[in-house]
Amino acid sequence: MNIGILFPRSNTYPLIGSDFLEGIKAFIKKESSEKEINFFIESIGFGGMEKEVYAKTEKLLMLDDVDLLVAFIDEKILELVKPLLLASGKLVLVVNTGANHPVNWVPQSNILHLNLQHSFLCAVTGSSAAQDIKNKYAAVCSSFYDCGYLHISSIVSEFQNSGGIVKHNYINNQKVAKDFEFPEIIEYLKNEDEIKTLLAVFDSQPAGDFYKALNESTITDLQLFVSPMMLESKALEKINLINTLNISGYIPWHNTIPGNVNEDFISFYTTHFKKQPSQFSVLGWETGIVIIEILRKHFENLRDGETVVKQFNNSVLNSPRGKMKLDTKTQYFLLPAIRCTISPGNSKLELEYNIDLENEWEEFSEKNTEGTVSGWTNTYLCY
């Protein structure tokens, strides 16, 4: 079996590509597949250069003649290469963080989607924010980079759809900084007593500085409803025991998820790579699960992507995140999530595992994005 892989690089997360590839190879090694597997790997930089991504996709599918393509690319770039993918007829597994979602949800017959569900989890967070807060007013906070993906639209739209009212939008214009600063939003919140709720979407570095700035201000009783990256360990490093913030959100995975599947994953990965896995390692491991499932059950139809996709319709796979099953309407794999809270006076996450969000996903995926959609083309977190 010949597998083509397109993977990105990142200055902010230098290990995103290697963690992903290690996750794939770790699961395949663990399963000790009897069939020979060859990898054809191409780096696509930050994943935002359309011509480069198209050329490398074409090389893997046509010149290298791979049987299966794994593409770690964003939804916007995917749209540009879809005609090529469809013409090949081969199975394509598109993976990413899920910070973007499709403008429409019409599936392509030979494409499966597997991601970390960031935009979807932001939508769930936005909806819960409108239900949890004492009044319906909120301010939206994000960065120059983070606001270029649909996860910001998801948290705001679902907040508004559930009765919330956005009174203020704040975008931090620092593109890259050693220490991000937030004087404008701090000043605004000091002068607006009725705004005690923030809908916040930041990468982990600005998130840590944002928490620090809010905690050092004199503002009290703030409720933050945040994106998944704001609940990563790096983001939480600057929260200490004097934390005054009430923080809520959802994440796709945590290393403390109970159960043998997650424990076995962490044990195998750390033994072989001498480091702790990341969420990108999990995504790679899950990609390996899909590959092995194809080898064991669908090998005779290996180069017929449409047939293989249909054969996944009734499959339930075991991921470190929980039960992994295909939504046949969208051809996205759906997995449970973790609800997270941090209370004032506390600096550690309180976690509720294995949250079933199938009903929320069905509602989310039935809505097409309306109006003009603009934003970054590079894969989220790759810059």
mmCIF file of C-alpha atoms in Angstrom:
data_model
loop_
_atom_site.group_PDB
_atom_site.id
_atom_site.type_symbol
_atom_site.label_atom_id
_atom_site.label_comp_id
_atom_site.label_asym_id
_atom_site.label_seq_id
_atom_site.Cartn_x
_atom_site.Cartn_y
_atom_site.Cartn_z
ATOM 1 C CA MET A 1 0.000 0.000 0.000
ATOM 2 C CA ASN A 2 1.394 3.382 -1.016
ATOM 3 C CA ILE A 3 0.233 6.316 1.090
ATOM 4 C CA GLY A 4 0.760 9.939 0.104
ATOM 5 C CA ILE A 5 0.877 12.537 2.877
ATOM 6 C CA LEU A 6 0.697 16.318 2.591
ATOM 7 C CA PHE A 7 1.719 17.927 5.872
ATOM 8 C CA PRO A 8 2.278 21.537 6.981
ATOM 9 C CA ARG A 9 4.940 23.286 8.991
ATOM 10 C CA SER A 10 4.562 26.011 11.586
ATOM 11 C CA ASN A 11 6.853 28.540 13.225
ATOM 12 C CA THR A 12 4.481 28.784 16.176
ATOM 13 C CA TYR A 13 4.088 25.009 16.570
ATOM 14 C CA PRO A 14 7.318 23.612 15.072
ATOM 15 C CA LEU A 15 6.350 20.015 15.896
ATOM 16 C CA ILE A 16 2.887 20.036 14.310
ATOM 17 C CA GLY A 17 4.014 18.067 11.255
ATOM 18 C CA SER A 18 6.360 15.667 13.008
ATOM 19 C CA ASP A 19 3.858 14.968 15.815
ATOM 20 C CA PHE A 20 1.221 14.151 13.208
ATOM 21 C CA LEU A 21 3.521 11.848 11.220
ATOM 22 C CA GLU A 22 4.760 10.156 14.403
ATOM 23 C CA GLY A 23 1.168 9.495 15.423
ATOM 24 C CA ILE A 24 0.450 7.758 12.112
ATOM 25 C CA LYS A 25 3.581 5.650 12.207
ATOM 26 C CA ALA A 26 3.149 4.779 15.891
ATOM 27 C CA PHE A 27 -0.306 3.259 15.400
ATOM 28 C CA ILE A 28 0.765 1.335 12.296
ATOM 29 C CA LYS A 29 3.816 0.008 14.155
ATOM 30 C CA LYS A 30 1.660 -0.980 17.116
ATOM 31 C CA GLU A 31 -0.675 -2.951 14.860
ATOM 32 C CA SER A 32 2.240 -4.636 13.041
ATOM 33 C CA SER A 33 0.468 -4.729 9.692
ATOM 34 C CA GLU A 34 1.415 -7.731 7.570
ATOM 35 C CA LYS A 35 0.992 -5.717 4.370
ATOM 36 C CA GLU A 36 3.849 -3.489 3.308
ATOM 37 C CA ILE A 37 3.169 0.232 3.670
ATOM 38 C CA ASN A 38 5.216 2.848 1.833
ATOM 39 C CA PHE A 39 4.959 6.564 2.593
ATOM 40 C CA PHE A 40 5.386 9.351 0.043
ATOM 41 C CA ILE A 41 5.603 12.559 2.060
ATOM 42 C CA GLU A 42 5.453 16.155 0.839
ATOM 43 C CA SER A 43 5.733 19.321 2.919
ATOM 44 C CA ILE A 44 3.379 22.133 1.880
ATOM 45 C CA GLY A 45 4.850 24.917 4.003
ATOM 46 C CA PHE A 46 2.124 26.810 5.855
ATOM 47 C CA GLY A 47 -0.425 25.230 3.519
ATOM 48 C CA GLY A 48 -1.671 28.522 2.070
ATOM 49 C CA MET A 49 0.050 28.632 -1.330
ATOM 50 C CA GLU A 50 -2.546 27.274 -3.740
ATOM 51 C CA LYS A 51 -0.185 26.465 -6.620
ATOM 52 C CA GLU A 52 2.272 24.643 -4.358
ATOM 53 C CA VAL A 53 -0.420 22.532 -2.707
ATOM 54 C CA TYR A 54 -1.995 21.705 -6.080
ATOM 55 C CA ALA A 55 1.356 20.715 -7.621
ATOM 56 C CA LYS A 56 2.289 18.432 -4.728
ATOM 57 C CA THR A 57 -1.173 16.860 -4.653
ATOM 58 C CA GLU A 58 -0.885 16.183 -8.375
ATOM 59 C CA LYS A 59 2.582 14.666 -7.925
ATOM 60 C CA LEU A 60 1.436 12.247 -5.231
ATOM 61 C CA LEU A 61 -1.708 11.170 -7.078
ATOM 62 C CA MET A 62 -0.358 11.023 -10.628
ATOM 63 C CA LEU A 63 3.411 10.592 -10.607
ATOM 64 C CA ASP A 64 3.843 8.635 -7.364
ATOM 65 C CA ASP A 65 0.497 6.912 -8.008
ATOM 66 C CA VAL A 66 -0.332 6.518 -4.306
ATOM 67 C CA ASP A 67 -3.304 4.378 -3.306
ATOM 68 C CA LEU A 68 -4.492 6.739 -0.571
ATOM 69 C CA LEU A 69 -3.884 10.444 0.044
ATOM 70 C CA VAL A 70 -3.794 11.961 3.535
ATOM 71 C CA ALA A 71 -3.994 15.745 3.232
ATOM 72 C CA PHE A 72 -3.362 17.959 6.270
ATOM 73 C CA ILE A 73 -4.840 21.054 4.602
ATOM 74 C CA ASP A 74 -7.471 23.683 5.310
ATOM 75 C CA GLU A 75 -11.009 23.726 3.904
ATOM 76 C CA LYS A 76 -10.293 26.755 1.707
ATOM 77 C CA ILE A 77 -7.380 25.052 -0.042
ATOM 78 C CA LEU A 78 -9.354 21.814 -0.275
ATOM 79 C CA GLU A 79 -11.910 23.528 -2.514
ATOM 80 C CA LEU A 80 -9.186 24.333 -5.051
ATOM 81 C CA VAL A 81 -7.909 20.753 -5.332
ATOM 82 C CA LYS A 82 -11.288 18.992 -5.186
ATOM 83 C CA PRO A 83 -11.585 18.567 -9.000
ATOM 84 C CA LEU A 84 -8.215 16.814 -9.032
ATOM 85 C CA LEU A 85 -9.158 14.602 -6.087
ATOM 86 C CA LEU A 86 -12.471 13.645 -7.675
ATOM 87 C CA ALA A 87 -10.837 12.849 -11.009
ATOM 88 C CA SER A 88 -8.355 10.502 -9.321
ATOM 89 C CA GLY A 89 -11.164 8.424 -7.790
ATOM 90 C CA LYS A 90 -8.830 7.467 -4.937
ATOM 91 C CA LEU A 91 -9.669 7.728 -1.250
ATOM 92 C CA VAL A 92 -8.641 11.031 0.304
ATOM 93 C CA LEU A 93 -8.557 11.639 4.056
ATOM 94 C CA VAL A 94 -8.543 15.373 4.850
ATOM 95 C CA VAL A 95 -7.273 16.225 8.330
ATOM 96 C CA ASN A 96 -6.827 19.529 10.164
ATOM 97 C CA THR A 97 -7.708 21.297 13.404
ATOM 98 C CA GLY A 98 -11.236 22.035 12.203
ATOM 99 C CA ALA A 99 -10.902 25.799 12.760
ATOM 100 C CA ASN A 100 -12.769 26.212 9.480
ATOM 101 C CA HIS A 101 -15.845 24.314 8.393
ATOM 102 C CA PRO A 102 -17.314 23.946 4.881
ATOM 103 C CA VAL A 103 -19.299 26.823 3.425
ATOM 104 C CA ASN A 104 -21.752 24.108 2.429
ATOM 105 C CA TRP A 105 -21.833 20.565 3.688
ATOM 106 C CA VAL A 106 -22.297 18.683 0.414
ATOM 107 C CA PRO A 107 -19.855 15.739 0.636
ATOM 108 C CA GLN A 108 -17.591 14.532 -2.153
ATOM 109 C CA SER A 109 -17.893 10.831 -2.851
ATOM 110 C CA ASN A 110 -14.241 9.870 -2.279
ATOM 111 C CA ILE A 111 -13.299 12.205 0.594
ATOM 112 C CA LEU A 112 -13.396 11.509 4.339
ATOM 113 C CA HIS A 113 -12.805 14.232 6.938
ATOM 114 C CA LEU A 114 -11.112 13.863 10.303
ATOM 115 C CA ASN A 115 -10.288 16.863 12.478
ATOM 116 C CA LEU A 116 -10.092 18.284 15.993
ATOM 117 C CA GLN A 117 -13.524 19.944 15.670
ATOM 118 C CA HIS A 118 -12.394 23.410 16.788
ATOM 119 C CA SER A 119 -15.074 25.382 14.920
ATOM 120 C CA PHE A 120 -17.793 22.996 16.023
ATOM 121 C CA LEU A 121 -16.669 23.151 19.656
ATOM 122 C CA CYS A 122 -16.663 26.954 19.438
ATOM 123 C CA ALA A 123 -20.270 26.772 18.230
ATOM 124 C CA VAL A 124 -21.242 24.613 21.224
ATOM 125 C CA THR A 125 -19.419 27.043 23.527
ATOM 126 C CA GLY A 126 -21.215 30.043 22.031
ATOM 127 C CA SER A 127 -24.599 28.423 22.486
ATOM 128 C CA SER A 128 -23.885 27.479 26.100
ATOM 129 C CA ALA A 129 -22.604 31.008 26.804
ATOM 130 C CA ALA A 130 -25.995 32.545 25.972
ATOM 131 C CA GLN A 131 -27.688 30.079 28.295
ATOM 132 C CA ASP A 132 -25.235 30.428 31.193
ATOM 133 C CA ILE A 133 -24.722 34.168 31.568
ATOM 134 C CA LYS A 134 -26.757 36.425 33.843
ATOM 135 C CA ASN A 135 -27.432 38.964 31.100
ATOM 136 C CA LYS A 136 -27.336 38.606 27.319
ATOM 137 C CA TYR A 137 -24.502 41.048 26.589
ATOM 138 C CA ALA A 138 -20.965 40.049 25.613
ATOM 139 C CA ALA A 139 -17.788 41.339 24.020
ATOM 140 C CA VAL A 140 -15.933 39.330 21.380
ATOM 141 C CA CYS A 141 -12.138 39.151 21.685
ATOM 142 C CA SER A 142 -9.701 37.684 19.172
ATOM 143 C CA SER A 143 -6.403 38.312 17.386
ATOM 144 C CA PHE A 144 -5.386 39.451 13.913
ATOM 145 C CA TYR A 145 -4.580 35.839 13.062
ATOM 146 C CA ASP A 146 -7.267 33.892 14.928
ATOM 147 C CA CYS A 147 -10.148 35.968 13.565
ATOM 148 C CA GLY A 148 -9.325 34.803 10.023
ATOM 149 C CA TYR A 149 -11.017 31.410 10.520
ATOM 150 C CA LEU A 150 -14.656 30.424 10.870
ATOM 151 C CA HIS A 151 -14.326 29.321 14.510
ATOM 152 C CA ILE A 152 -14.821 32.990 15.444
ATOM 153 C CA SER A 153 -17.995 33.066 13.360
ATOM 154 C CA SER A 154 -19.190 29.851 15.007
ATOM 155 C CA ILE A 155 -18.912 31.071 18.583
ATOM 156 C CA VAL A 156 -20.535 34.430 17.756
ATOM 157 C CA SER A 157 -23.310 33.050 15.537
ATOM 158 C CA GLU A 158 -24.437 30.419 18.009
ATOM 159 C CA PHE A 159 -24.292 32.931 20.859
ATOM 160 C CA GLN A 160 -26.573 35.245 18.892
ATOM 161 C CA ASN A 161 -28.830 32.418 17.672
ATOM 162 C CA SER A 162 -29.366 31.463 21.323
ATOM 163 C CA GLY A 163 -30.433 34.981 22.317
ATOM 164 C CA GLY A 164 -27.093 36.622 23.127
ATOM 165 C CA ILE A 165 -26.209 40.168 22.058
ATOM 166 C CA VAL A 166 -22.677 41.222 21.059
ATOM 167 C CA LYS A 167 -21.988 44.757 22.286
ATOM 168 C CA HIS A 168 -18.329 45.091 21.346
ATOM 169 C CA ASN A 169 -15.705 43.514 19.061
ATOM 170 C CA TYR A 170 -12.017 43.632 19.940
ATOM 171 C CA ILE A 171 -9.222 42.440 17.627
ATOM 172 C CA ASN A 172 -5.623 42.516 18.835
ATOM 173 C CA ASN A 173 -3.503 43.751 15.905
ATOM 174 C CA GLN A 174 -0.167 42.329 17.059
ATOM 175 C CA LYS A 175 0.732 39.741 14.431
ATOM 176 C CA VAL A 176 3.571 38.077 16.326
ATOM 177 C CA ALA A 177 4.805 39.224 19.711
ATOM 178 C CA LYS A 178 6.921 37.971 22.581
ATOM 179 C CA ASP A 179 4.306 39.387 24.939
ATOM 180 C CA PHE A 180 0.850 40.345 23.700
ATOM 181 C CA GLU A 181 -0.741 43.389 25.292
ATOM 182 C CA PHE A 182 -4.436 44.259 25.643
ATOM 183 C CA PRO A 183 -4.818 47.853 26.898
ATOM 184 C CA GLU A 184 -7.812 48.697 24.670
ATOM 185 C CA ILE A 185 -10.106 45.890 25.815
ATOM 186 C CA ILE A 186 -9.033 46.318 29.459
ATOM 187 C CA GLU A 187 -9.961 49.997 29.309
ATOM 188 C CA TYR A 188 -13.268 49.212 27.610
ATOM 189 C CA LEU A 189 -14.244 46.642 30.244
ATOM 190 C CA LYS A 190 -13.382 49.022 33.084
ATOM 191 C CA ASN A 191 -15.833 51.554 31.657
ATOM 192 C CA GLU A 192 -18.627 49.112 30.740
ATOM 193 C CA ASP A 193 -20.038 47.585 33.890
ATOM 194 C CA GLU A 194 -22.759 45.645 32.051
ATOM 195 C CA ILE A 195 -20.197 43.652 30.018
ATOM 196 C CA LYS A 196 -19.030 40.755 32.163
ATOM 197 C CA THR A 197 -19.011 38.068 29.457
ATOM 198 C CA LEU A 198 -16.267 37.578 26.881
ATOM 199 C CA LEU A 199 -16.370 35.287 23.858
ATOM 200 C CA ALA A 200 -12.664 34.728 23.255
ATOM 201 C CA VAL A 201 -10.831 33.003 20.389
ATOM 202 C CA PHE A 202 -7.043 33.043 20.688
ATOM 203 C CA ASP A 203 -4.121 30.764 19.947
ATOM 204 C CA SER A 204 -2.387 29.535 23.105
ATOM 205 C CA GLN A 205 0.377 32.191 23.264
ATOM 206 C CA PRO A 206 -1.846 35.299 23.118
ATOM 207 C CA ALA A 207 -4.373 33.429 25.278
ATOM 208 C CA GLY A 208 -1.872 33.169 28.133
ATOM 209 C CA ASP A 209 -1.088 36.877 27.930
ATOM 210 C CA PHE A 210 -4.818 37.673 27.744
ATOM 211 C CA TYR A 211 -5.525 35.739 30.948
ATOM 212 C CA LYS A 212 -2.590 37.452 32.650
ATOM 213 C CA ALA A 213 -3.754 40.932 31.622
ATOM 214 C CA LEU A 214 -7.317 40.314 32.822
ATOM 215 C CA ASN A 215 -6.156 38.885 36.145
ATOM 216 C CA GLU A 216 -3.865 41.859 36.731
ATOM 217 C CA SER A 217 -6.644 44.359 36.034
ATOM 218 C CA THR A 218 -9.139 45.498 38.654
ATOM 219 C CA ILE A 219 -12.066 44.036 36.700
ATOM 220 C CA THR A 220 -14.118 41.482 38.636
ATOM 221 C CA ASP A 221 -16.748 38.810 37.919
ATOM 222 C CA LEU A 222 -15.676 38.125 34.343
ATOM 223 C CA GLN A 223 -16.992 35.039 32.547
ATOM 224 C CA LEU A 224 -14.928 33.814 29.608
ATOM 225 C CA PHE A 225 -16.232 31.375 27.000
ATOM 226 C CA VAL A 226 -13.200 30.309 25.035
ATOM 227 C CA SER A 227 -11.906 28.377 22.023
ATOM 228 C CA PRO A 228 -10.089 25.010 22.384
ATOM 229 C CA MET A 229 -6.568 26.440 22.009
ATOM 230 C CA MET A 230 -7.218 28.722 24.997
ATOM 231 C CA LEU A 231 -7.513 25.594 27.139
ATOM 232 C CA GLU A 232 -4.200 24.080 26.038
ATOM 233 C CA SER A 233 -1.574 23.696 28.779
ATOM 234 C CA LYS A 234 0.634 26.397 27.213
ATOM 235 C CA ALA A 235 -2.241 28.879 27.386
ATOM 236 C CA LEU A 236 -2.879 28.114 31.042
ATOM 237 C CA GLU A 237 0.713 28.568 32.216
ATOM 238 C CA LYS A 238 0.099 32.216 33.127
ATOM 239 C CA ILE A 239 -2.974 31.485 35.227
ATOM 240 C CA ASN A 240 -2.069 31.110 38.881
ATOM 241 C CA LEU A 241 -3.858 30.755 42.203
ATOM 242 C CA ILE A 242 -4.912 34.412 42.173
ATOM 243 C CA ASN A 243 -7.058 33.695 39.137
ATOM 244 C CA THR A 244 -10.233 35.809 39.212
ATOM 245 C CA LEU A 245 -11.721 34.497 35.977
ATOM 246 C CA ASN A 246 -14.537 32.029 35.367
ATOM 247 C CA ILE A 247 -13.509 30.160 32.196
ATOM 248 C CA SER A 248 -15.536 27.651 30.165
ATOM 249 C CA GLY A 249 -15.091 25.810 26.883
ATOM 250 C CA TYR A 250 -14.553 22.479 25.151
ATOM 251 C CA ILE A 251 -11.465 20.589 23.985
ATOM 252 C CA PRO A 252 -11.145 17.552 21.705
ATOM 253 C CA TRP A 253 -8.643 15.563 23.790
ATOM 254 C CA HIS A 254 -6.761 15.528 27.086
ATOM 255 C CA ASN A 255 -4.076 13.134 28.313
ATOM 256 C CA THR A 256 -6.189 12.260 31.378
ATOM 257 C CA ILE A 257 -9.112 10.765 29.440
ATOM 258 C CA PRO A 258 -9.834 7.519 31.313
ATOM 259 C CA GLY A 259 -9.814 4.160 29.557
ATOM 260 C CA ASN A 260 -7.432 1.665 28.020
ATOM 261 C CA VAL A 261 -7.437 3.166 24.516
ATOM 262 C CA ASN A 262 -6.068 6.548 25.601
ATOM 263 C CA GLU A 263 -3.714 5.016 28.156
ATOM 264 C CA ASP A 264 -2.318 2.578 25.571
ATOM 265 C CA PHE A 265 -1.856 5.414 23.078
ATOM 266 C CA ILE A 266 0.081 7.568 25.558
ATOM 267 C CA SER A 267 2.183 4.637 26.753
ATOM 268 C CA PHE A 268 3.113 3.467 23.246
ATOM 269 C CA TYR A 269 3.815 6.966 21.954
ATOM 270 C CA THR A 270 5.963 8.057 24.910
ATOM 271 C CA THR A 271 7.916 4.796 24.863
ATOM 272 C CA HIS A 272 8.826 5.158 21.187
ATOM 273 C CA PHE A 273 9.331 8.927 20.900
ATOM 274 C CA LYS A 274 10.488 9.807 24.448
ATOM 275 C CA LYS A 275 8.052 12.717 24.722
ATOM 276 C CA GLN A 276 4.438 13.385 25.580
ATOM 277 C CA PRO A 277 1.909 13.310 22.730
ATOM 278 C CA SER A 278 0.083 16.423 21.561
ATOM 279 C CA GLN A 279 -3.346 16.819 20.018
ATOM 280 C CA PHE A 280 -1.572 16.571 16.634
ATOM 281 C CA SER A 281 -0.129 13.207 17.678
ATOM 282 C CA VAL A 282 -3.692 12.096 18.460
ATOM 283 C CA LEU A 283 -4.833 13.219 15.011
ATOM 284 C CA GLY A 284 -2.000 11.213 13.455
ATOM 285 C CA TRP A 285 -2.839 8.146 15.588
ATOM 286 C CA GLU A 286 -6.472 8.361 14.447
ATOM 287 C CA THR A 287 -5.301 8.635 10.849
ATOM 288 C CA GLY A 288 -3.371 5.424 11.445
ATOM 289 C CA ILE A 289 -6.569 3.812 12.756
ATOM 290 C CA VAL A 290 -8.330 4.655 9.475
ATOM 291 C CA ILE A 291 -5.402 3.326 7.414
ATOM 292 C CA ILE A 292 -5.298 -0.004 9.264
ATOM 293 C CA GLU A 293 -9.094 -0.337 9.006
ATOM 294 C CA ILE A 294 -8.783 0.037 5.225
ATOM 295 C CA LEU A 295 -5.997 -2.529 5.027
ATOM 296 C CA ARG A 296 -7.882 -5.113 7.064
ATOM 297 C CA LYS A 297 -11.402 -4.733 5.739
ATOM 298 C CA HIS A 298 -11.388 -2.808 2.477
ATOM 299 C CA PHE A 299 -8.100 -3.739 0.792
ATOM 300 C CA GLU A 300 -9.777 -5.229 -2.272
ATOM 301 C CA ASN A 301 -11.345 -1.817 -3.021
ATOM 302 C CA LEU A 302 -8.245 0.139 -2.091
ATOM 303 C CA ARG A 303 -8.178 2.424 -5.124
ATOM 304 C CA ASP A 304 -11.933 2.933 -5.267
ATOM 305 C CA GLY A 305 -12.435 5.825 -2.896
ATOM 306 C CA GLU A 306 -16.201 6.021 -3.198
ATOM 307 C CA THR A 307 -16.663 2.357 -2.306
ATOM 308 C CA VAL A 308 -14.311 2.589 0.674
ATOM 309 C CA VAL A 309 -16.169 5.636 1.988
ATOM 310 C CA LYS A 310 -19.468 3.742 1.856
ATOM 311 C CA GLN A 311 -17.932 0.801 3.703
ATOM 312 C CA PHE A 312 -17.111 3.120 6.641
ATOM 313 C CA ASN A 313 -20.781 3.978 7.098
ATOM 314 C CA ASN A 314 -21.424 1.434 9.847
ATOM 315 C CA SER A 315 -17.962 1.325 11.389
ATOM 316 C CA VAL A 316 -17.248 2.365 14.980
ATOM 317 C CA LEU A 317 -13.550 2.809 15.710
ATOM 318 C CA ASN A 318 -11.825 3.227 19.063
ATOM 319 C CA SER A 319 -9.854 6.454 19.366
ATOM 320 C CA PRO A 320 -8.021 7.930 22.351
ATOM 321 C CA ARG A 321 -10.799 10.545 22.278
ATOM 322 C CA GLY A 322 -13.555 7.922 22.457
ATOM 323 C CA LYS A 323 -15.855 6.238 19.951
ATOM 324 C CA MET A 324 -15.101 7.422 16.428
ATOM 325 C CA LYS A 325 -17.875 7.062 13.856
ATOM 326 C CA LEU A 326 -18.654 8.516 10.479
ATOM 327 C CA ASP A 327 -21.499 10.962 9.963
ATOM 328 C CA THR A 328 -22.765 9.701 6.611
ATOM 329 C CA LYS A 329 -24.447 13.011 5.720
ATOM 330 C CA THR A 330 -21.215 14.995 5.801
ATOM 331 C CA GLN A 331 -18.536 12.247 5.698
ATOM 332 C CA TYR A 332 -16.896 13.733 8.782
ATOM 333 C CA PHE A 333 -15.793 11.512 11.638
ATOM 334 C CA LEU A 334 -17.558 12.539 14.830
ATOM 335 C CA LEU A 335 -16.019 12.056 18.276
ATOM 336 C CA PRO A 336 -16.949 13.004 21.839
ATOM 337 C CA ALA A 337 -15.489 16.102 23.479
ATOM 338 C CA ILE A 338 -14.455 17.305 26.923
ATOM 339 C CA ARG A 339 -16.209 20.134 28.763
ATOM 340 C CA CYS A 340 -13.721 22.306 30.671
ATOM 341 C CA THR A 341 -14.114 24.885 33.403
ATOM 342 C CA ILE A 342 -11.733 26.913 35.544
ATOM 343 C CA SER A 343 -13.233 28.606 38.580
ATOM 344 C CA PRO A 344 -12.043 31.805 40.297
ATOM 345 C CA GLY A 345 -9.371 31.011 42.842
ATOM 346 C CA ASN A 346 -8.333 27.932 40.894
ATOM 347 C CA SER A 347 -5.731 27.478 38.177
ATOM 348 C CA LYS A 348 -6.513 23.946 37.026
ATOM 349 C CA LEU A 349 -8.993 22.529 34.567
ATOM 350 C CA GLU A 350 -12.069 20.744 35.807
ATOM 351 C CA LEU A 351 -12.948 18.179 33.144
ATOM 352 C CA GLU A 352 -16.122 16.362 32.133
ATOM 353 C CA TYR A 353 -15.168 13.573 29.752
ATOM 354 C CA ASN A 354 -16.934 11.842 26.891
ATOM 355 C CA ILE A 355 -19.545 14.530 26.171
ATOM 356 C CA ASP A 356 -21.831 13.240 23.403
ATOM 357 C CA LEU A 357 -22.539 16.082 20.967
ATOM 358 C CA GLU A 358 -24.267 14.194 18.147
ATOM 359 C CA ASN A 359 -27.443 16.290 18.317
ATOM 360 C CA GLU A 360 -25.440 19.519 18.359
ATOM 361 C CA TRP A 361 -23.363 18.296 15.416
ATOM 362 C CA GLU A 362 -26.454 17.504 13.374
ATOM 363 C CA GLU A 363 -27.806 20.993 13.968
ATOM 364 C CA PHE A 364 -24.404 22.594 13.273
ATOM 365 C CA SER A 365 -23.819 20.712 10.021
ATOM 366 C CA GLU A 366 -27.274 21.475 8.634
ATOM 367 C CA LYS A 367 -26.452 25.198 8.455
ATOM 368 C CA ASN A 368 -24.680 26.556 5.402
ATOM 369 C CA THR A 369 -22.509 29.634 5.854
ATOM 370 C CA GLU A 370 -24.239 32.643 4.326
ATOM 371 C CA GLY A 371 -22.756 35.799 2.851
ATOM 372 C CA THR A 372 -19.203 36.502 1.751
ATOM 373 C CA VAL A 373 -16.548 34.419 3.488
ATOM 374 C CA SER A 374 -12.969 35.665 3.623
ATOM 375 C CA GLY A 375 -9.990 34.654 5.715
ATOM 376 C CA TRP A 376 -6.583 33.021 5.745
ATOM 377 C CA THR A 377 -5.867 30.100 3.425
ATOM 378 C CA ASN A 378 -3.016 28.608 5.438
ATOM 379 C CA THR A 379 -3.819 25.739 7.764
ATOM 380 C CA TYR A 380 -4.766 27.006 11.226
ATOM 381 C CA LEU A 381 -1.790 27.311 13.592
ATOM 382 C CA CYS A 382 0.630 27.219 10.637
ATOM 383 C CA TYR A 383 2.259 30.611 10.304
#
